[in-house]
């Protein structure tokens, strides 16, 4: 159905609001026949998440959303609830925000619309969030640009290619709407992509990191963790015995704690990184929030069960599951080892989803360069900085 709609075979798509959760289809116009579900009116955020599907990527930056009202009074209420600009969250591109903040840092003031920024040299970011944004952009461009362009000594050729890619993003459109030149951002990214290409010369490694959605450093951490895990499985094949599953599980979880994104969230508010593996093991075993809080409250330094629950939700079911999934993706794409059974289901166990037992399969005669791209199932929070 999705492919048929993308290809234009289907011209109209009728669906529930579930379609708004993560789908990205070429919709020009969205008709919302009702804002009620199960006798409750949907929230403004959910409405605009659905409405945000209007507008076709790489073709248009605007679309139409039509709300259908029963009468004039209903129309007034709908307009006030959903269309009041004060209730609408602006859609701001990470690329546009990065450009604006770096330009402000260099100029010492916010650039004005139409200001000539053509010859402005953007500095490397210092704030943590800007550093993460810039690294994500670097990695995306490094993967999307042709290898001969990345490795060329002709810096102008690289800048032109980066400019062309950036111009087709939402950020490029928003920068152009302010009448600012894209040249500073193209130079900025070309300079950083050149440095990154020297640091990460293997195109397969670049693509592997991008598929995980991790930062550059987090991706390098995941590659190292996957390599160590592959060596461990080669040296200790007994770990694949179902009877030793807890040891294999803890080995993977320990490897995941080396990934930058997980370490940041796990150690927030001075909580110990060592709490992750035993707590995750008990969570997988089916312990409740209350049981985990009772057992780990001293280690987590909190008497508030809601803090423990937030820790589980953020660190265990989101970031740890993401880190483990990234390692398993790289284990398959770079080492020819296909996780099966409990190992493959480990991210789902952390999310408390159903899983099926069996264990691991190594592809016979595998060479990573010969495999097709088989991206793993996407987990929460991947960076889509170019969208």
XYZ file of C-alpha atoms in Angstrom:
387
model
C 0.000 0.000 0.000
C 2.745 2.419 0.976
C 4.768 1.690 -2.160
C 1.696 1.997 -4.377
C 0.905 5.382 -2.867
C 4.481 6.589 -3.271
C 4.445 5.482 -6.908
C 1.188 7.319 -7.600
C -0.847 4.188 -8.276
C -3.111 5.148 -5.387
C -4.186 8.777 -5.530
C -6.214 8.889 -2.305
C -5.399 7.298 1.026
C -7.974 6.860 3.813
C -6.559 6.059 7.229
C -6.864 6.501 10.966
C -4.652 8.918 12.878
C -2.167 6.061 13.361
C -0.838 6.971 9.914
C 0.651 10.121 11.412
C 2.962 8.153 13.710
C 6.184 7.925 11.758
C 4.900 7.628 8.175
C 6.349 9.965 5.574
C 4.253 9.822 2.429
C 3.982 12.306 -0.479
C 0.720 13.882 0.657
C -0.301 17.218 -0.824
C -3.588 17.646 1.050
C -4.824 16.196 4.347
C -8.579 16.108 5.049
C -9.413 15.725 8.741
C -13.041 14.646 8.953
C -13.132 14.599 12.763
C -10.889 15.554 15.675
C -12.641 13.176 18.081
C -11.495 9.675 19.010
C -12.979 7.444 21.701
C -15.136 10.358 22.887
C -12.049 12.514 23.433
C -10.717 15.319 21.264
C -7.191 14.713 19.996
C -4.441 16.999 21.279
C -2.987 19.921 19.338
C 0.413 18.210 19.072
C -1.094 15.018 17.630
C -3.221 17.009 15.206
C -0.225 18.884 13.850
C 1.818 15.711 13.710
C -0.828 14.396 11.317
C -1.225 17.731 9.551
C 2.533 17.942 9.136
C 2.316 15.146 6.568
C 1.002 17.677 4.041
C 3.677 18.806 1.609
C 5.848 16.586 -0.568
C 9.515 16.189 0.345
C 11.950 17.619 -2.236
C 8.997 18.985 -4.249
C 7.173 21.490 -2.044
C 7.487 22.977 1.411
C 3.776 23.655 1.879
C 0.588 21.639 1.767
C -3.090 21.989 2.649
C -4.858 20.746 5.767
C -8.659 20.879 5.678
C -10.663 20.608 8.901
C -14.332 19.714 8.410
C -16.767 21.422 10.798
C -20.418 20.578 11.419
C -21.523 24.215 11.651
C -20.234 27.760 12.158
C -19.880 27.336 15.941
C -17.917 24.104 15.492
C -15.699 25.852 12.940
C -14.984 28.642 15.407
C -13.975 26.156 18.119
C -11.785 24.172 15.754
C -10.097 27.305 14.484
C -9.396 28.515 18.016
C -8.087 25.129 19.213
C -6.044 23.946 16.254
C -5.349 26.909 13.973
C -4.505 29.635 16.493
C -0.881 30.479 15.715
C -0.160 30.651 19.438
C -0.899 26.928 19.678
C 1.136 25.905 16.634
C 4.713 24.802 17.208
C 7.000 26.130 14.469
C 8.801 23.564 12.324
C 12.430 24.613 12.451
C 15.173 22.778 10.627
C 18.195 21.686 12.641
C 20.351 22.835 9.732
C 18.756 26.273 9.730
C 19.107 26.564 13.507
C 22.773 25.507 13.326
C 23.494 28.094 10.639
C 21.698 30.859 12.559
C 23.435 30.159 15.871
C 26.905 29.820 14.357
C 26.399 33.017 12.364
C 25.270 34.793 15.539
C 28.380 33.555 17.347
C 30.675 34.866 14.608
C 28.879 38.198 14.208
C 28.276 38.748 17.907
C 24.629 39.504 17.119
C 21.621 37.896 15.409
C 21.835 38.279 11.629
C 19.034 40.309 10.087
C 16.923 38.998 7.172
C 18.617 39.911 3.906
C 21.977 40.576 5.573
C 24.928 39.757 3.324
C 26.575 36.688 4.880
C 28.275 35.431 1.723
C 31.823 35.855 3.008
C 31.104 34.868 6.600
C 33.250 32.061 7.982
C 31.246 29.917 10.391
C 33.204 28.766 13.474
C 33.271 25.214 14.779
C 30.604 24.883 17.486
C 31.472 24.817 21.162
C 28.106 24.128 22.816
C 27.258 20.439 23.209
C 23.963 20.561 21.301
C 25.524 22.412 18.371
C 28.429 19.969 18.311
C 25.986 17.057 18.061
C 24.007 18.792 15.287
C 27.166 19.575 13.320
C 28.491 16.026 13.668
C 25.178 14.624 12.499
C 25.243 16.897 9.457
C 28.874 16.006 8.735
C 28.101 12.299 8.778
C 24.967 12.614 6.656
C 26.789 14.608 3.977
C 29.815 12.328 4.116
C 27.571 9.353 3.367
C 25.452 11.086 0.706
C 28.265 12.685 -1.257
C 29.981 10.604 -3.933
C 33.261 9.091 -2.738
C 35.236 10.740 -5.532
C 33.846 14.094 -4.411
C 34.709 13.458 -0.759
C 38.251 12.393 -1.585
C 38.935 15.062 -4.173
C 41.697 17.605 -3.521
C 39.469 20.172 -5.256
C 37.830 21.899 -2.298
C 35.602 23.982 -4.569
C 34.106 20.839 -6.089
C 33.298 19.541 -2.606
C 31.776 22.885 -1.580
C 29.597 22.967 -4.703
C 28.361 19.405 -4.073
C 27.598 20.206 -0.426
C 25.774 23.370 -1.512
C 23.583 21.410 -3.936
C 22.601 18.892 -1.249
C 21.903 21.530 1.382
C 19.790 23.563 -1.022
C 17.302 20.667 -1.258
C 16.688 20.458 2.494
C 14.113 22.208 4.647
C 17.029 24.054 6.251
C 18.216 25.271 2.866
C 14.720 26.538 2.083
C 14.414 28.333 5.430
C 17.850 29.926 5.047
C 16.886 31.067 1.548
C 13.629 32.499 2.898
C 15.746 34.850 5.024
C 17.751 35.859 1.916
C 20.949 34.515 3.447
C 23.632 32.861 1.352
C 24.181 29.106 1.752
C 27.841 29.536 0.875
C 29.094 29.846 4.493
C 27.323 26.619 5.486
C 28.605 24.817 2.376
C 32.177 25.893 3.203
C 31.686 24.935 6.848
C 30.440 21.437 6.016
C 33.011 20.875 3.243
C 35.823 21.690 5.666
C 34.462 19.354 8.306
C 33.598 16.559 5.874
C 37.179 16.604 4.578
C 38.527 16.213 8.107
C 35.993 13.485 8.881
C 36.829 11.552 5.701
C 40.455 11.417 6.817
C 39.393 10.215 10.248
C 36.937 7.637 8.862
C 38.229 6.533 5.443
C 36.079 3.359 5.211
C 32.772 4.164 3.385
C 31.149 1.052 4.865
C 31.899 2.298 8.373
C 30.396 5.681 7.516
C 27.204 4.062 6.258
C 27.024 1.750 9.268
C 27.200 4.669 11.682
C 24.560 6.621 9.770
C 22.130 3.694 9.868
C 22.322 3.587 13.659
C 21.325 7.235 14.024
C 24.130 7.721 16.562
C 26.543 10.615 16.631
C 29.975 10.172 15.085
C 31.556 9.320 18.430
C 28.636 7.114 19.411
C 28.892 5.315 16.071
C 32.632 4.748 16.514
C 31.896 3.415 19.996
C 29.284 1.027 18.526
C 31.715 -0.195 15.854
C 34.331 -0.917 18.523
C 31.743 -2.661 20.713
C 30.521 -4.813 17.791
C 34.099 -5.795 16.929
C 34.791 -6.779 20.532
C 31.561 -8.764 20.666
C 32.406 -10.577 17.413
C 35.838 -11.498 18.811
C 34.269 -12.677 22.059
C 31.811 -14.912 20.230
C 34.633 -16.354 18.113
C 36.814 -17.054 21.135
C 33.976 -18.298 23.352
C 31.369 -20.009 21.141
C 29.906 -21.556 24.292
C 28.232 -18.214 24.938
C 25.751 -19.153 22.222
C 24.492 -22.072 24.316
C 20.994 -21.184 25.565
C 22.092 -22.183 29.057
C 24.622 -19.315 29.086
C 22.171 -16.690 27.816
C 22.456 -14.461 30.932
C 26.231 -14.231 30.400
C 25.819 -13.338 26.715
C 23.100 -10.811 27.586
C 25.330 -9.116 30.159
C 28.245 -9.120 27.708
C 26.162 -7.216 25.139
C 24.715 -4.840 27.726
C 28.193 -4.088 29.084
C 29.450 -3.380 25.564
C 26.533 -0.982 25.046
C 27.547 1.075 28.084
C 30.599 2.256 26.131
C 28.412 4.195 23.657
C 28.497 7.943 24.164
C 24.744 8.623 23.990
C 23.976 5.981 26.609
C 26.762 7.124 28.933
C 25.453 10.679 28.826
C 21.912 9.785 29.804
C 22.908 7.067 32.286
C 25.304 9.256 34.258
C 23.036 12.310 34.360
C 22.593 13.643 37.885
C 25.657 11.654 39.002
C 24.048 8.238 38.654
C 26.581 5.385 38.229
C 27.056 3.746 34.839
C 27.441 0.434 36.697
C 23.739 0.410 37.531
C 22.717 -0.232 33.931
C 23.587 -3.914 33.458
C 22.111 -5.377 36.670
C 19.057 -3.101 36.522
C 18.434 -3.968 32.857
C 18.759 -7.666 33.685
C 16.073 -7.386 36.363
C 13.887 -5.311 34.056
C 14.145 -8.014 31.358
C 13.333 -10.622 34.017
C 9.997 -8.876 34.535
C 10.539 -6.848 37.678
C 8.046 -4.038 38.161
C 8.930 -0.380 38.570
C 8.193 -0.653 42.278
C 10.432 -3.711 42.729
C 13.290 -2.067 40.860
C 12.871 1.141 42.860
C 12.928 -0.775 46.136
C 16.106 -2.631 45.160
C 18.020 0.178 43.398
C 16.961 3.378 45.166
C 20.264 3.669 47.056
C 22.303 3.083 43.905
C 20.221 5.607 41.965
C 20.308 7.983 44.941
C 16.565 8.677 44.935
C 13.634 7.930 47.188
C 11.146 9.049 44.548
C 9.728 6.176 42.502
C 8.832 8.550 39.655
C 12.542 9.352 39.262
C 13.306 5.637 39.045
C 10.511 5.199 36.483
C 11.890 8.074 34.409
C 15.336 6.449 34.559
C 13.912 3.163 33.299
C 11.968 4.871 30.503
C 14.849 7.075 29.321
C 17.940 4.983 29.989
C 16.726 1.389 29.683
C 13.804 1.309 27.239
C 15.123 4.099 25.014
C 18.865 4.681 25.047
C 20.033 1.191 26.076
C 17.672 -0.448 23.561
C 18.976 1.977 20.915
C 22.618 1.237 21.780
C 22.092 -2.543 21.729
C 20.189 -2.354 18.430
C 23.041 -0.330 16.913
C 25.639 -2.888 17.982
C 23.581 -5.757 16.558
C 23.108 -3.912 13.254
C 26.856 -3.403 12.925
C 27.518 -6.994 14.024
C 25.465 -8.163 11.043
C 26.480 -5.647 8.377
C 30.223 -5.547 9.159
C 30.955 -8.974 10.661
C 28.485 -11.241 8.879
C 26.902 -12.422 12.124
C 23.115 -12.450 12.056
C 21.650 -12.250 15.561
C 18.816 -14.686 16.180
C 16.531 -15.649 19.023
C 17.158 -13.978 22.394
C 20.138 -12.008 21.082
C 18.132 -10.527 18.205
C 15.222 -9.930 20.576
C 17.320 -8.176 23.230
C 16.208 -4.648 22.199
C 12.589 -5.859 22.275
C 13.160 -7.363 25.730
C 14.356 -3.979 26.947
C 11.223 -2.452 25.443
C 9.188 -5.212 27.090
C 7.932 -6.481 23.734
C 7.328 -10.117 22.857
C 10.306 -12.113 21.630
C 10.967 -15.603 20.254
C 13.866 -17.826 21.362
C 16.861 -19.356 19.163
C 20.320 -17.770 18.888
C 22.725 -16.757 16.206
C 23.656 -17.486 12.589
C 26.901 -16.664 10.832
C 26.509 -16.149 7.098
C 28.579 -18.789 5.219
C 31.196 -17.354 2.888
C 30.309 -13.860 4.020
C 32.307 -10.839 3.061
C 30.872 -7.522 4.328
C 31.485 -5.751 1.019
C 29.386 -8.357 -0.805
C 26.282 -7.988 1.328
C 23.392 -5.811 0.316
C 22.202 -3.096 2.633
C 19.755 -4.586 5.108
C 19.044 -1.915 7.687
C 17.783 -3.103 11.040
C 14.459 -2.169 12.525
C 14.493 1.477 13.488
C 14.372 2.250 17.192
C 13.410 5.510 18.878
C 15.393 8.713 18.389
C 17.297 8.627 15.150
C 18.775 11.820 13.783
C 17.217 12.964 10.511
C 19.080 16.225 10.297
C 18.553 16.673 6.580
C 14.764 16.529 6.748
